Tab-separated table of C-alpha atoms and ligand atoms in Angstrom:
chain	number	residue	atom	x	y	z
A	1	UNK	CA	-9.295	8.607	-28.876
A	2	UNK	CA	-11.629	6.533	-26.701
A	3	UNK	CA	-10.143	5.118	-23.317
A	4	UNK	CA	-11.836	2.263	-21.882
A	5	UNK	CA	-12.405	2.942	-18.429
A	6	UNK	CA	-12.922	0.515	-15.650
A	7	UNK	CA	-15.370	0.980	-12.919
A	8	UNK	CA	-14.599	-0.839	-9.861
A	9	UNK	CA	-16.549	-3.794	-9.778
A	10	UNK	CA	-15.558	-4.346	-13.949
A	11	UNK	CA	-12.212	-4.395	-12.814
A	12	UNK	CA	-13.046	-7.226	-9.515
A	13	UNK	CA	-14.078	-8.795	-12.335
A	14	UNK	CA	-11.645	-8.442	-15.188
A	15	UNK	CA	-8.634	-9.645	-12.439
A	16	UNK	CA	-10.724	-12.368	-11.098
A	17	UNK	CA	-11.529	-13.244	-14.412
A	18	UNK	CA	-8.146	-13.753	-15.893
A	19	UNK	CA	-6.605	-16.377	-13.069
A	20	UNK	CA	-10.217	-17.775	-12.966
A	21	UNK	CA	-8.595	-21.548	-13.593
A	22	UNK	CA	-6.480	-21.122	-10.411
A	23	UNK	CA	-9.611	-18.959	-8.480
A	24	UNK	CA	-11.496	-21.631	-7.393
A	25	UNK	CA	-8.807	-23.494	-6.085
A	26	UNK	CA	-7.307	-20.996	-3.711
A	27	UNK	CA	-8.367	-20.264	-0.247
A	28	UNK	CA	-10.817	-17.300	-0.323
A	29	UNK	CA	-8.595	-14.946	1.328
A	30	UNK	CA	-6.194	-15.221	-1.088
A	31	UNK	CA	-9.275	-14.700	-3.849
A	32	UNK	CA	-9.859	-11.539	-2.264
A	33	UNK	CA	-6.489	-10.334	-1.586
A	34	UNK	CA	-6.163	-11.183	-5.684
A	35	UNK	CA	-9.278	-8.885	-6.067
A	36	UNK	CA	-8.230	-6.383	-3.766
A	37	UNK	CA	-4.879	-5.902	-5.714
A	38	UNK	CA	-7.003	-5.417	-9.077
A	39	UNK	CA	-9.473	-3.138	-7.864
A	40	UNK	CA	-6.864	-0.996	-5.842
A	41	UNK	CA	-4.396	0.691	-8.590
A	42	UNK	CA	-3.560	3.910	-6.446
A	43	UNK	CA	-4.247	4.841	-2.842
A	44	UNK	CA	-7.273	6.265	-3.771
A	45	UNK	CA	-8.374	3.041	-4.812
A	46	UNK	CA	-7.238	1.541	-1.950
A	47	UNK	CA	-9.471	3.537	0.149
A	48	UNK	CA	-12.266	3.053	-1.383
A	49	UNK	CA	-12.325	-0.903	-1.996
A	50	UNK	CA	-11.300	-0.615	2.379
A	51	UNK	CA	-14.386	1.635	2.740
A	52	UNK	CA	-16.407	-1.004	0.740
A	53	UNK	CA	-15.001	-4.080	2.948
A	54	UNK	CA	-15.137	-1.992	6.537
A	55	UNK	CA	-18.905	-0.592	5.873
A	56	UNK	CA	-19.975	-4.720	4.865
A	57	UNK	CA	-18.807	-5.371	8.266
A	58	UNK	CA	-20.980	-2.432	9.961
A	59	UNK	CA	-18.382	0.011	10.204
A	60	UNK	CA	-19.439	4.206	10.537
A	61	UNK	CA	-17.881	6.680	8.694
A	62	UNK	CA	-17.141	9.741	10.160
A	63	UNK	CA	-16.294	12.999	8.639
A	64	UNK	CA	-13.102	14.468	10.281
A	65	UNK	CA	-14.187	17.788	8.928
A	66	UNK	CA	-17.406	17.235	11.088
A	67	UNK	CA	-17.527	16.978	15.119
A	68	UNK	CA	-18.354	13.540	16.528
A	69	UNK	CA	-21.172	14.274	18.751
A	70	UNK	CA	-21.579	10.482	19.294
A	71	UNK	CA	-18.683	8.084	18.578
A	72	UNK	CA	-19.476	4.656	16.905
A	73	UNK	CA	-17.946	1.366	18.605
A	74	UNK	CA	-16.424	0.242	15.228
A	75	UNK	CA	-16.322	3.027	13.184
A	76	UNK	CA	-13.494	4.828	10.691
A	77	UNK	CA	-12.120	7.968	8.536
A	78	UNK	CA	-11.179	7.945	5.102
A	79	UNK	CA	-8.875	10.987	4.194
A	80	UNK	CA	-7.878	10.923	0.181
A	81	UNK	CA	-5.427	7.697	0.316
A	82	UNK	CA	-5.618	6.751	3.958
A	83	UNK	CA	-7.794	4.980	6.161
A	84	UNK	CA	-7.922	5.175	10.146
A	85	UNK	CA	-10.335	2.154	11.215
A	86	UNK	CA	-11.049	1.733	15.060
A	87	UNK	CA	-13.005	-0.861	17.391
A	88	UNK	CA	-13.491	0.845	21.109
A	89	UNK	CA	-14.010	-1.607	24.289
A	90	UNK	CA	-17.107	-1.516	26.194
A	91	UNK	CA	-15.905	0.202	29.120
A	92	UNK	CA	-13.201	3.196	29.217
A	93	UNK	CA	-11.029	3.494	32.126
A	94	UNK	CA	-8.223	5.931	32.054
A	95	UNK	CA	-5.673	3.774	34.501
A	96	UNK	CA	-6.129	0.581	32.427
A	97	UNK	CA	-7.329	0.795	28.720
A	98	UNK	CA	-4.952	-0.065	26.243
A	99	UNK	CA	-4.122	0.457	22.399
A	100	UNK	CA	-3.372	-1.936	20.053
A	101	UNK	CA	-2.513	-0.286	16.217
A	102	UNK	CA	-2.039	-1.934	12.946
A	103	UNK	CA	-0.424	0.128	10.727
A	104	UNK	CA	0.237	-0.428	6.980
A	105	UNK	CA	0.522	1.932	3.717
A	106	UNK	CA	-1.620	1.949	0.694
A	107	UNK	CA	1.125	3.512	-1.986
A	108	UNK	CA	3.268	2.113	-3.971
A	109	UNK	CA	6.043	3.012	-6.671
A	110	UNK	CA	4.770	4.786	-9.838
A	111	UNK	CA	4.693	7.281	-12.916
A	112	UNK	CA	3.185	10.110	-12.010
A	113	UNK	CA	1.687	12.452	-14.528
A	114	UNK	CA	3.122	16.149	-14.611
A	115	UNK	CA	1.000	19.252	-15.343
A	116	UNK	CA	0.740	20.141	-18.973
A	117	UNK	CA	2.034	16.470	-19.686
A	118	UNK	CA	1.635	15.949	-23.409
A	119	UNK	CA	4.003	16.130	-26.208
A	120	UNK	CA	5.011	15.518	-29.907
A	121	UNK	CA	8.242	13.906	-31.322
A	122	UNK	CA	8.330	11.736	-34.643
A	123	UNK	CA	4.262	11.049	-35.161
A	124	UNK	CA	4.751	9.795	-31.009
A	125	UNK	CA	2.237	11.450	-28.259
A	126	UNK	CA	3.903	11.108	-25.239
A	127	UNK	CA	3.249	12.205	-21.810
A	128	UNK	CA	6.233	13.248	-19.223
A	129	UNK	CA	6.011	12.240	-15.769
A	130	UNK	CA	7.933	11.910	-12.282
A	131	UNK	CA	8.960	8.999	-10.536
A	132	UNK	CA	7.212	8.484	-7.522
A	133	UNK	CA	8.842	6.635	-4.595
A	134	UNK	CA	11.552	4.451	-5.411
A	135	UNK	CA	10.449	2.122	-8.516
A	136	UNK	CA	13.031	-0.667	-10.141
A	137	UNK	CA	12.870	1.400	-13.460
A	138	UNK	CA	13.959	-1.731	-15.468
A	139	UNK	CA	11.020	-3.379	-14.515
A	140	UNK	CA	8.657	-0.560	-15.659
A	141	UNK	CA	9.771	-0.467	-19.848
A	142	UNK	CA	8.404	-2.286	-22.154
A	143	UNK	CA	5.115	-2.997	-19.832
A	144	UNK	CA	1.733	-2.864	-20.958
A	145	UNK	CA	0.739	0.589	-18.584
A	146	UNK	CA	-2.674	2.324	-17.850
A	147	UNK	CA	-3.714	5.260	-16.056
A	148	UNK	CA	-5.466	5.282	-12.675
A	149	UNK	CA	-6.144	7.955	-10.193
A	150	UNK	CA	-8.419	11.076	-9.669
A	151	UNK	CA	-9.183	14.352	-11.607
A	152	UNK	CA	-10.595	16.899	-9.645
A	153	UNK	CA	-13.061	19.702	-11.396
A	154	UNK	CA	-13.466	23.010	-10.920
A	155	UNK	CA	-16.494	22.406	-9.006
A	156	UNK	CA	-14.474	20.041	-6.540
A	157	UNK	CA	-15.850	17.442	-7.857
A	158	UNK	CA	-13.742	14.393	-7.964
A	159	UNK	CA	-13.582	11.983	-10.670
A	160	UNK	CA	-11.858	8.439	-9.799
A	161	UNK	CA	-9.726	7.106	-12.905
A	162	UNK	CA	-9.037	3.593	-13.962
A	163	UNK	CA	-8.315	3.124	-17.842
A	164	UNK	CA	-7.228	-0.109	-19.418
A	165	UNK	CA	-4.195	-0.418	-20.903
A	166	UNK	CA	-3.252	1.874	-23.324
A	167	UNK	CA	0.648	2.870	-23.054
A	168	UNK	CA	4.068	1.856	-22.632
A	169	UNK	CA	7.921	3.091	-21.806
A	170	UNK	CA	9.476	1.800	-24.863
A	171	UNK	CA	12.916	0.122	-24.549
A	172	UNK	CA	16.113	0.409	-26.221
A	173	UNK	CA	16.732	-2.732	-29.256
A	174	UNK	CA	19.947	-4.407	-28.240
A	175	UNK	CA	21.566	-3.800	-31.369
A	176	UNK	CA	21.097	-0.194	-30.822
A	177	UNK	CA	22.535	-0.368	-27.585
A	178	UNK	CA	25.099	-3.138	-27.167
A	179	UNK	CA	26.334	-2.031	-23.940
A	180	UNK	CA	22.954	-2.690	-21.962
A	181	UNK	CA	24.267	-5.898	-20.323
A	182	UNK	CA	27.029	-4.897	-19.027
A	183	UNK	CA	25.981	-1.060	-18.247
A	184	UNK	CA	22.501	-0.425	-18.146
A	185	UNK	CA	21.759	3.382	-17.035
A	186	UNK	CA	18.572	5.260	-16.781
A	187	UNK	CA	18.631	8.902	-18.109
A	188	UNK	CA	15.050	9.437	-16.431
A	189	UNK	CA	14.241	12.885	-18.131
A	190	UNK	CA	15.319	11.110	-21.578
A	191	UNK	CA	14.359	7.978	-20.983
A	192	UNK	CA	11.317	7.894	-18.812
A	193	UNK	CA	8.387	8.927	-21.120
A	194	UNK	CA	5.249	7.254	-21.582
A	195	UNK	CA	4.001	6.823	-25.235
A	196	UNK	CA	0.088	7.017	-25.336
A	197	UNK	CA	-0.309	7.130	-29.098
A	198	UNK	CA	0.501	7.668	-32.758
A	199	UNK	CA	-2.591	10.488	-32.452
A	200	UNK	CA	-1.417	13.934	-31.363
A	201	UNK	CA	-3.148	16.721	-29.062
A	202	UNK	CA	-6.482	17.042	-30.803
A	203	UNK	CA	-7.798	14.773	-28.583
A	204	UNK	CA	-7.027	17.173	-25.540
A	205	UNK	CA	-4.662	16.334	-22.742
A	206	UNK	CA	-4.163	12.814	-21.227
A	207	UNK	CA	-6.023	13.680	-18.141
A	208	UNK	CA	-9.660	15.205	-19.521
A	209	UNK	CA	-9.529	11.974	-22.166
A	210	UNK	CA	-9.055	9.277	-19.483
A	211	UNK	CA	-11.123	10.624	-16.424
A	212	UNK	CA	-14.228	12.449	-18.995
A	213	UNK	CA	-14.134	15.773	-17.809
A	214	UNK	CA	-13.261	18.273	-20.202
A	215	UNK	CA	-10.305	20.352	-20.304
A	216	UNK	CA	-11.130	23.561	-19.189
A	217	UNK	CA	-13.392	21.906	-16.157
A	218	UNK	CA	-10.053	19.955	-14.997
A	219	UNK	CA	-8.902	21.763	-11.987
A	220	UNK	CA	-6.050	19.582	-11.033
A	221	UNK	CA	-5.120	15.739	-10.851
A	222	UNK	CA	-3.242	13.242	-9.418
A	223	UNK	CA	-2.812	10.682	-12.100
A	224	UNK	CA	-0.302	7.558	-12.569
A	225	UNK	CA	0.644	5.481	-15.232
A	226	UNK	CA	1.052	1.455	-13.391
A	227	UNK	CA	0.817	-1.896	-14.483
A	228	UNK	CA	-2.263	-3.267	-15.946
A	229	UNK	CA	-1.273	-7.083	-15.724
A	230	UNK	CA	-3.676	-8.771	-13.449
A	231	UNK	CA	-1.935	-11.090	-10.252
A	232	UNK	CA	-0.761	-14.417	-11.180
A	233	UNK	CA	-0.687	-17.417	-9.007
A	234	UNK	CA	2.700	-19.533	-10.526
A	235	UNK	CA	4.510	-21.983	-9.025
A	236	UNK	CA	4.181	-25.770	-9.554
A	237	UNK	CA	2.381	-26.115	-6.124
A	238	UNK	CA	0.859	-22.754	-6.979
A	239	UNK	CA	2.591	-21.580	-4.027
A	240	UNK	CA	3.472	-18.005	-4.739
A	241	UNK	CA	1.697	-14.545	-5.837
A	242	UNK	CA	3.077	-12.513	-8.748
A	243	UNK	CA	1.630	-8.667	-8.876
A	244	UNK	CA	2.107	-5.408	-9.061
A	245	UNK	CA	1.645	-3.321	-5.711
A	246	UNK	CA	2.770	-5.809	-2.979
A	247	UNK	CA	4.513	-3.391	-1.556
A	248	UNK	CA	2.177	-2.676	0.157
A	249	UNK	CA	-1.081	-3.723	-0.760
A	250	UNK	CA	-0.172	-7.424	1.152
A	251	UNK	CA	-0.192	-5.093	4.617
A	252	UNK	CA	-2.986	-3.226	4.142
A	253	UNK	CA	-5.222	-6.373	2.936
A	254	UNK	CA	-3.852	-9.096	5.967
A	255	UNK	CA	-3.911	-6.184	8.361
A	256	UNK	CA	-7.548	-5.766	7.681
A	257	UNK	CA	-8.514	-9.242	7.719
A	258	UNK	CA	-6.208	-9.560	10.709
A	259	UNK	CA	-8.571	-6.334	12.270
A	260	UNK	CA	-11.977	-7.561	11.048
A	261	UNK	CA	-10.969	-11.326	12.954
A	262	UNK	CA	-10.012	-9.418	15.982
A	263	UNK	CA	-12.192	-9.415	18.846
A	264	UNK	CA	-13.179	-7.124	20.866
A	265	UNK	CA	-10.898	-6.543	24.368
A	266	UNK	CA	-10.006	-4.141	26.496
A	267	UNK	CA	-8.127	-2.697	24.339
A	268	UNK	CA	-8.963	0.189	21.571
A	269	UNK	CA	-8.375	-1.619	18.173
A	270	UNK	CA	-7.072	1.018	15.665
A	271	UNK	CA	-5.863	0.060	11.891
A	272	UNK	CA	-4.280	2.723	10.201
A	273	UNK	CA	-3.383	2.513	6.354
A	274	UNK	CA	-1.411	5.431	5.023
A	275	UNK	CA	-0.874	7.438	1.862
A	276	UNK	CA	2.820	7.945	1.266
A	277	UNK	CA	4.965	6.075	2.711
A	278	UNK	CA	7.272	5.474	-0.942
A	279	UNK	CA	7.826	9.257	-0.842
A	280	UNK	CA	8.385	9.755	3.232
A	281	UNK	CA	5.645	10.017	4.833
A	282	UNK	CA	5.967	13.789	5.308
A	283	UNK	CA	2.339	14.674	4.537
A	284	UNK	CA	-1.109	15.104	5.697
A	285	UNK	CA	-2.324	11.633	5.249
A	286	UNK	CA	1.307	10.420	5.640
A	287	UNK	CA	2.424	8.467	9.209
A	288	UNK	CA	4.288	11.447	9.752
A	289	UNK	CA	1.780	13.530	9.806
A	290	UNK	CA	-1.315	14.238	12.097
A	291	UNK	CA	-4.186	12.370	10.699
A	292	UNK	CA	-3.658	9.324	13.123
A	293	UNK	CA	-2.728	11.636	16.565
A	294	UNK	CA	-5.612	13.493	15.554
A	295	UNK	CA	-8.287	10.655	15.215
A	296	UNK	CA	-6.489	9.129	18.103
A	297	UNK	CA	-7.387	12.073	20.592
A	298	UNK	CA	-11.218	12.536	19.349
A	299	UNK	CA	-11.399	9.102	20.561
A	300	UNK	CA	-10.166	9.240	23.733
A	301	UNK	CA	-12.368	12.447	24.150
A	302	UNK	CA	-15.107	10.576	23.176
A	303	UNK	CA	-14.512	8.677	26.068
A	304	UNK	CA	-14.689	11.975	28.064
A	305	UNK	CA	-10.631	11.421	29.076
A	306	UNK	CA	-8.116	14.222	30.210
A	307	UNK	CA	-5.078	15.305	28.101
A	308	UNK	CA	-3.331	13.624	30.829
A	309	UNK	CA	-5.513	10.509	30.686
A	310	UNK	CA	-4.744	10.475	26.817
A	311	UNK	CA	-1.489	10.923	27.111
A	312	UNK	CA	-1.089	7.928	29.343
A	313	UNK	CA	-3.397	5.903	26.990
A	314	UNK	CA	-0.599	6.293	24.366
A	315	UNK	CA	2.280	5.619	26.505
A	316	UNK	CA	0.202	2.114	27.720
A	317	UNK	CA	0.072	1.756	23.751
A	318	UNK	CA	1.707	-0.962	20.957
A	319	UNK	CA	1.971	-0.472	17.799
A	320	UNK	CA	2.234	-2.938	15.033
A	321	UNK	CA	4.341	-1.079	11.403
A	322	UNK	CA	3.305	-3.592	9.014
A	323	UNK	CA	5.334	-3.284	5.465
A	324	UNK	CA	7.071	-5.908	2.838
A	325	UNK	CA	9.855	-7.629	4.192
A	326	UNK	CA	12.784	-9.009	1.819
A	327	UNK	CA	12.962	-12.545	1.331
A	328	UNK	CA	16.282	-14.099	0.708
A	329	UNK	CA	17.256	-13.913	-3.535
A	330	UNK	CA	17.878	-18.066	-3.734
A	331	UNK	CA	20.682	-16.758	-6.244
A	332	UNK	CA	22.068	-13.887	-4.090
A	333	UNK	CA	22.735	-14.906	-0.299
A	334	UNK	CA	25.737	-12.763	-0.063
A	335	UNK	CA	23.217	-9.567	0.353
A	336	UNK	CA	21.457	-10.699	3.100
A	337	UNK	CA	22.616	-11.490	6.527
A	338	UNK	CA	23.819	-15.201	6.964
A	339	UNK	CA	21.785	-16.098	9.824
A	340	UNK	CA	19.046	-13.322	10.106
A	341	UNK	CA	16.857	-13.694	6.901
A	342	UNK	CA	13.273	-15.015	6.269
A	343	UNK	CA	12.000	-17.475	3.024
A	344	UNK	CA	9.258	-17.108	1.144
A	345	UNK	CA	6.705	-18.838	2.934
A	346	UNK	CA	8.329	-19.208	5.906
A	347	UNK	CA	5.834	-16.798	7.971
A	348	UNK	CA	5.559	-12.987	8.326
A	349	UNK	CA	8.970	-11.042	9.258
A	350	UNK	CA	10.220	-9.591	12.155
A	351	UNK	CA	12.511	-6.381	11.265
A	352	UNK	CA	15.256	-5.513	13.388
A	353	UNK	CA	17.729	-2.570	12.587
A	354	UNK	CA	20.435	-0.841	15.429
A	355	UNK	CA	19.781	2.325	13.708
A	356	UNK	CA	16.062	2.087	14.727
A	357	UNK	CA	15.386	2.096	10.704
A	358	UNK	CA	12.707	-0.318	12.171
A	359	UNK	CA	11.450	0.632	15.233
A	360	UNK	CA	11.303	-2.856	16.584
A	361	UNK	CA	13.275	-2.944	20.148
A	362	UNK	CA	13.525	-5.930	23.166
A	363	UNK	CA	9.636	-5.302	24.275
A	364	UNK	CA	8.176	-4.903	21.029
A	365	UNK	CA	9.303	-7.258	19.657
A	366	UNK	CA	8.332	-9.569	22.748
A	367	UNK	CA	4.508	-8.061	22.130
A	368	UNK	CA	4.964	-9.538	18.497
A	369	UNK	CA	6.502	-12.534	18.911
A	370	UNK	CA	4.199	-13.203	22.380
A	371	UNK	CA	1.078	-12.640	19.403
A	372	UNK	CA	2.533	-15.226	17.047
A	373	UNK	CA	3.528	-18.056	19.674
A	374	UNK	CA	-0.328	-17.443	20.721
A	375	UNK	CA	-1.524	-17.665	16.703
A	376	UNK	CA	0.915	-20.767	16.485
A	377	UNK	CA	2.465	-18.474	13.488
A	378	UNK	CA	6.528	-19.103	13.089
A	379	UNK	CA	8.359	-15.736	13.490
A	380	UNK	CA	11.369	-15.208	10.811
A	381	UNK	CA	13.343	-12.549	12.033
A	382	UNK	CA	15.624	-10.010	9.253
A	383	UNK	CA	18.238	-7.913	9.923
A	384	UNK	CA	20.219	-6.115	6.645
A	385	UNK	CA	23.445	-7.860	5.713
A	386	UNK	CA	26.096	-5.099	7.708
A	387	UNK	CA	27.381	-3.996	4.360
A	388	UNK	CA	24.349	-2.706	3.360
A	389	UNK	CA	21.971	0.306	4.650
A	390	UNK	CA	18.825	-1.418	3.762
A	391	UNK	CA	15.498	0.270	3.894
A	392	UNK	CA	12.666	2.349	6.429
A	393	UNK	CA	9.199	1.796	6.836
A	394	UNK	CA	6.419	3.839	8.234
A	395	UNK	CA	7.064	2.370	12.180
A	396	UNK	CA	9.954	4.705	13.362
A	397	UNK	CA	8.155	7.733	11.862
A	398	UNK	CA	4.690	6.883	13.645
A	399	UNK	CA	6.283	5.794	16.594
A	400	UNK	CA	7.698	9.835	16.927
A	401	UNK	CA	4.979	11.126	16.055
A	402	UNK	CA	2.506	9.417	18.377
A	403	UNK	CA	5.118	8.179	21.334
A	404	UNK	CA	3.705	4.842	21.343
A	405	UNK	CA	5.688	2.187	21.014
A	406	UNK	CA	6.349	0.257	17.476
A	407	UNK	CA	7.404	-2.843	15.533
A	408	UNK	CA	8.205	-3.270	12.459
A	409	UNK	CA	6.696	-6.437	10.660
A	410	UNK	CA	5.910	-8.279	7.141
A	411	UNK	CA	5.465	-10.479	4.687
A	412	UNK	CA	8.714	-11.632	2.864
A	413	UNK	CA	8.929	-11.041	-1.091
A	414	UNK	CA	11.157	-10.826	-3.526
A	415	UNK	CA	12.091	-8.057	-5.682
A	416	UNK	CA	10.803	-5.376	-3.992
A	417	UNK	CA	9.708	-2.070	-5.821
A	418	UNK	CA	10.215	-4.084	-8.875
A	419	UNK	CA	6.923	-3.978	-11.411
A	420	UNK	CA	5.744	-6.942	-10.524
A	421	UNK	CA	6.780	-8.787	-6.952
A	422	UNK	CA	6.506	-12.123	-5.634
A	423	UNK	CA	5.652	-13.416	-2.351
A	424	UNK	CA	4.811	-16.926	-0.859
A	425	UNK	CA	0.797	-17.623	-0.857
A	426	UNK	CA	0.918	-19.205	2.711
A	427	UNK	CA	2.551	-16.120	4.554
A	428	UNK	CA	-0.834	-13.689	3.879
A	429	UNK	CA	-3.020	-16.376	6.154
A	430	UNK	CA	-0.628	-16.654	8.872
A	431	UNK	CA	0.589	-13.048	8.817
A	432	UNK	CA	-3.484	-11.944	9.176
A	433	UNK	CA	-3.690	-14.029	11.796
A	434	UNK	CA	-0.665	-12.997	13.870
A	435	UNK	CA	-2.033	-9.275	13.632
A	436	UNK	CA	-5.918	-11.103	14.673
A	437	UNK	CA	-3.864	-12.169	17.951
A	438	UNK	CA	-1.916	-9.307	18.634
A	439	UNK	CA	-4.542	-6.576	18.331
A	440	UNK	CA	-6.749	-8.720	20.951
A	441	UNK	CA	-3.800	-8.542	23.004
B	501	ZN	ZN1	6.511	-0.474	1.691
């Protein structure tokens, strides 16, 4: 069995080419957020169509497995799925030089192929996987799925993969299952299985046919099954975005743009973009862990500054936790808050929670909303309906770990985790520009 497989700039092309009627029409951000989205299937995609973007703009990358003799005024690290970006000032003085970070995650809800995946049942090759993060499972059968990620060989080699669509969770018929309107239920181990095709094993496992490498060369992977459906602009005043990967692929795109705008101040300039975040953060390239402290403290020693001097740097520090927000459900009010919700379109999100489940408080969210009055962007502010827990982002947990102080932001969309989400068009522009304004302080 022969897998088509995308290289990046085939698949710019493939989802450019497929809303091509609207293309033209649309602002160019939006263009490129649309090919952004297409190109980026997994974090590891992510990185690499960020390296692309960051290096057109004169960006140095740095190795963090190397020392930095000589630190780069704009310069970044890319570690597997995350990306730590920085611009430095001209001058560094330890009583007065501040930090401004942008903060975002690059994963996003998905199928993730097990080890020794592949198995037989009624002339049906299917593969078993595990959830990863918190997907609407609903939303996920009956799609049209392919398989992106890497396959590492036993040579440490690493081979990205990006296949075109070649599988599918198959749904229940109605008429076998007349209950499903009134009590639809998930039996993941049962029901979650991906059918790949009517052909069985000869063709070797899942993961040597889709990334090339053969079997006994495959040292491990880290492969998902996601959408292939390219965006979709709908709406009668083509006002909104349909896609998979919003969550949070809208962050890590406007926070960029927002970065790349920026100018330089007096101020270090730092955008961060996770791996993660849907499964906790908990990890090496995750906000919890010490990827961002680290890169943090080679710059300030680049600088030639004191533990103590770094230590203050952070504590003179704001952070910006930039992650979907939920736009109100037009048909379901009575789970949001009646006075503190945001509409599509309306402009980016700020998120408050008393639990600190956003790590917005009084002066960071002054340092926000000071930004947007200064981008002439509206601030909608959200806070969860008080019958309902609501969600986390990455802000609280980067906040601990670093001990500089956090908001939590977004863009508004609606249904969240779900397969394909929608946001408003207009909120990307304004929500880029917002971050352009706050990290120039
Ligand atoms: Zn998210």
């Amino acid at each position: 069995m022969a897998i088509h497989t995308f290289s990046l700039s085939e698949g710019t092309d493939i989802f450019s080419g497929t809303t091509l009627g609207v293309m033209s029409n649309l602002d160019a951000r939006v263009q490129d957020l649309i090919r952004f989205i297409g190109a980026s299937p997994t974090s590891f995609h992510a990185t690499v169509s960020l390296t692309e973007r960051l290096e057109t703009r004169g960006f140095t990358r740095l190795l963090m497995t190397d020392p930095w003799e000589e630190l780069p005024a704009q310069g970044f690290v890319v570690v597997d799925g995350s990306v730590i970006a920085w611009r430095t000032p001209r001058r560094w003085s330890s009583a007065s030089t501040g930090l401004r970070i942008i903060a975002s995650h690059t994963d996003s809800p998905a199928l993730k192929v097990k080890p020794n995946a592949g198995f037989d049942r009624f002339d049906s090759h299917q593969v078993g996987v595990e959830v990863y993060g918190g997907p609407q499972l609903h939303t996920w059968i009956d799609r049209d799925l392919c398989l992106a990620g890497r396959v590492v060989d036993i040579d440490g080699q690493v081979h990205m993969v990006h296949t075109q669509a070649f599988a599918r969770v198959p749904g229940l018929a109605i008429h076998l299952d007349r209950g499903q309107r009134e009590n639809f239920h998930i039996d993941v181990a049962r029901d979650i299985n991906v059918l790949i095709s009517q052909v069985t094993a000869e063709n070797g496992p899942i993961e040597s046919v889709a990334s090339g490498v053969e079997p006994d060369r495959i040292a491990g992977h880290d492969l998902f099954f996601v959408p292939s459906e390219a965006p979709a602009v709908l709406g009668l005043g083509a006002e909104y975005l349909a896609s998979y990967r919003q969550d949070n692929l809208l962050s890590v795109h406007a926070g960029l743009l927002g970065f790349l705008a920026a100018e330089r101040s007096d101020a270090v300039q730092v955008y961060a973009a996770f791996d993660h975040e849907e499964i906790g953060s908990g990890t090496v390239t995750g906000a919890s862990g010490s990827l961002l402290e680290h890169v943090l403290r080679r710059l300030s020693a680049g600088f030639g500054a004191s533990m103590d001097a770094h230590l203050a740097w952070l504590a003179r520090g704001v952070a910006v936790s930039a992650d979907v927000a939920h736009g109100i459900h037009p048909s379901r009010p009575d789970v949001h808050d009646p006075m503190a919700h945001a509409v599509l379109n309306g402009g980016p999100v700020l998120k408050v929670n008393a639990q600190q489940r956003y790590a917005t408080d009084a002066t960071t969210a002054a340092a926000w909303t000071i930004a947007c009055r200064d981008a002439k962007v509206p601030v909608q502010t959200y806070a969860n309906n008080s019958n309902i827990l609501g969600g986390s982002s990455l802000g609280p947990l980067m906040a601990m770990r670093l001990g500089v102080r956090t908001v939590d932001v977004g863009v508004p969309v609606l249904g969240m985790h779900s397969v394909r989400e929608l946001c408003g068009i207009g909120d990307q522009k304004l929500f880029a520009r917002a971050v352009e304004f706050f990290l120039a302080g």
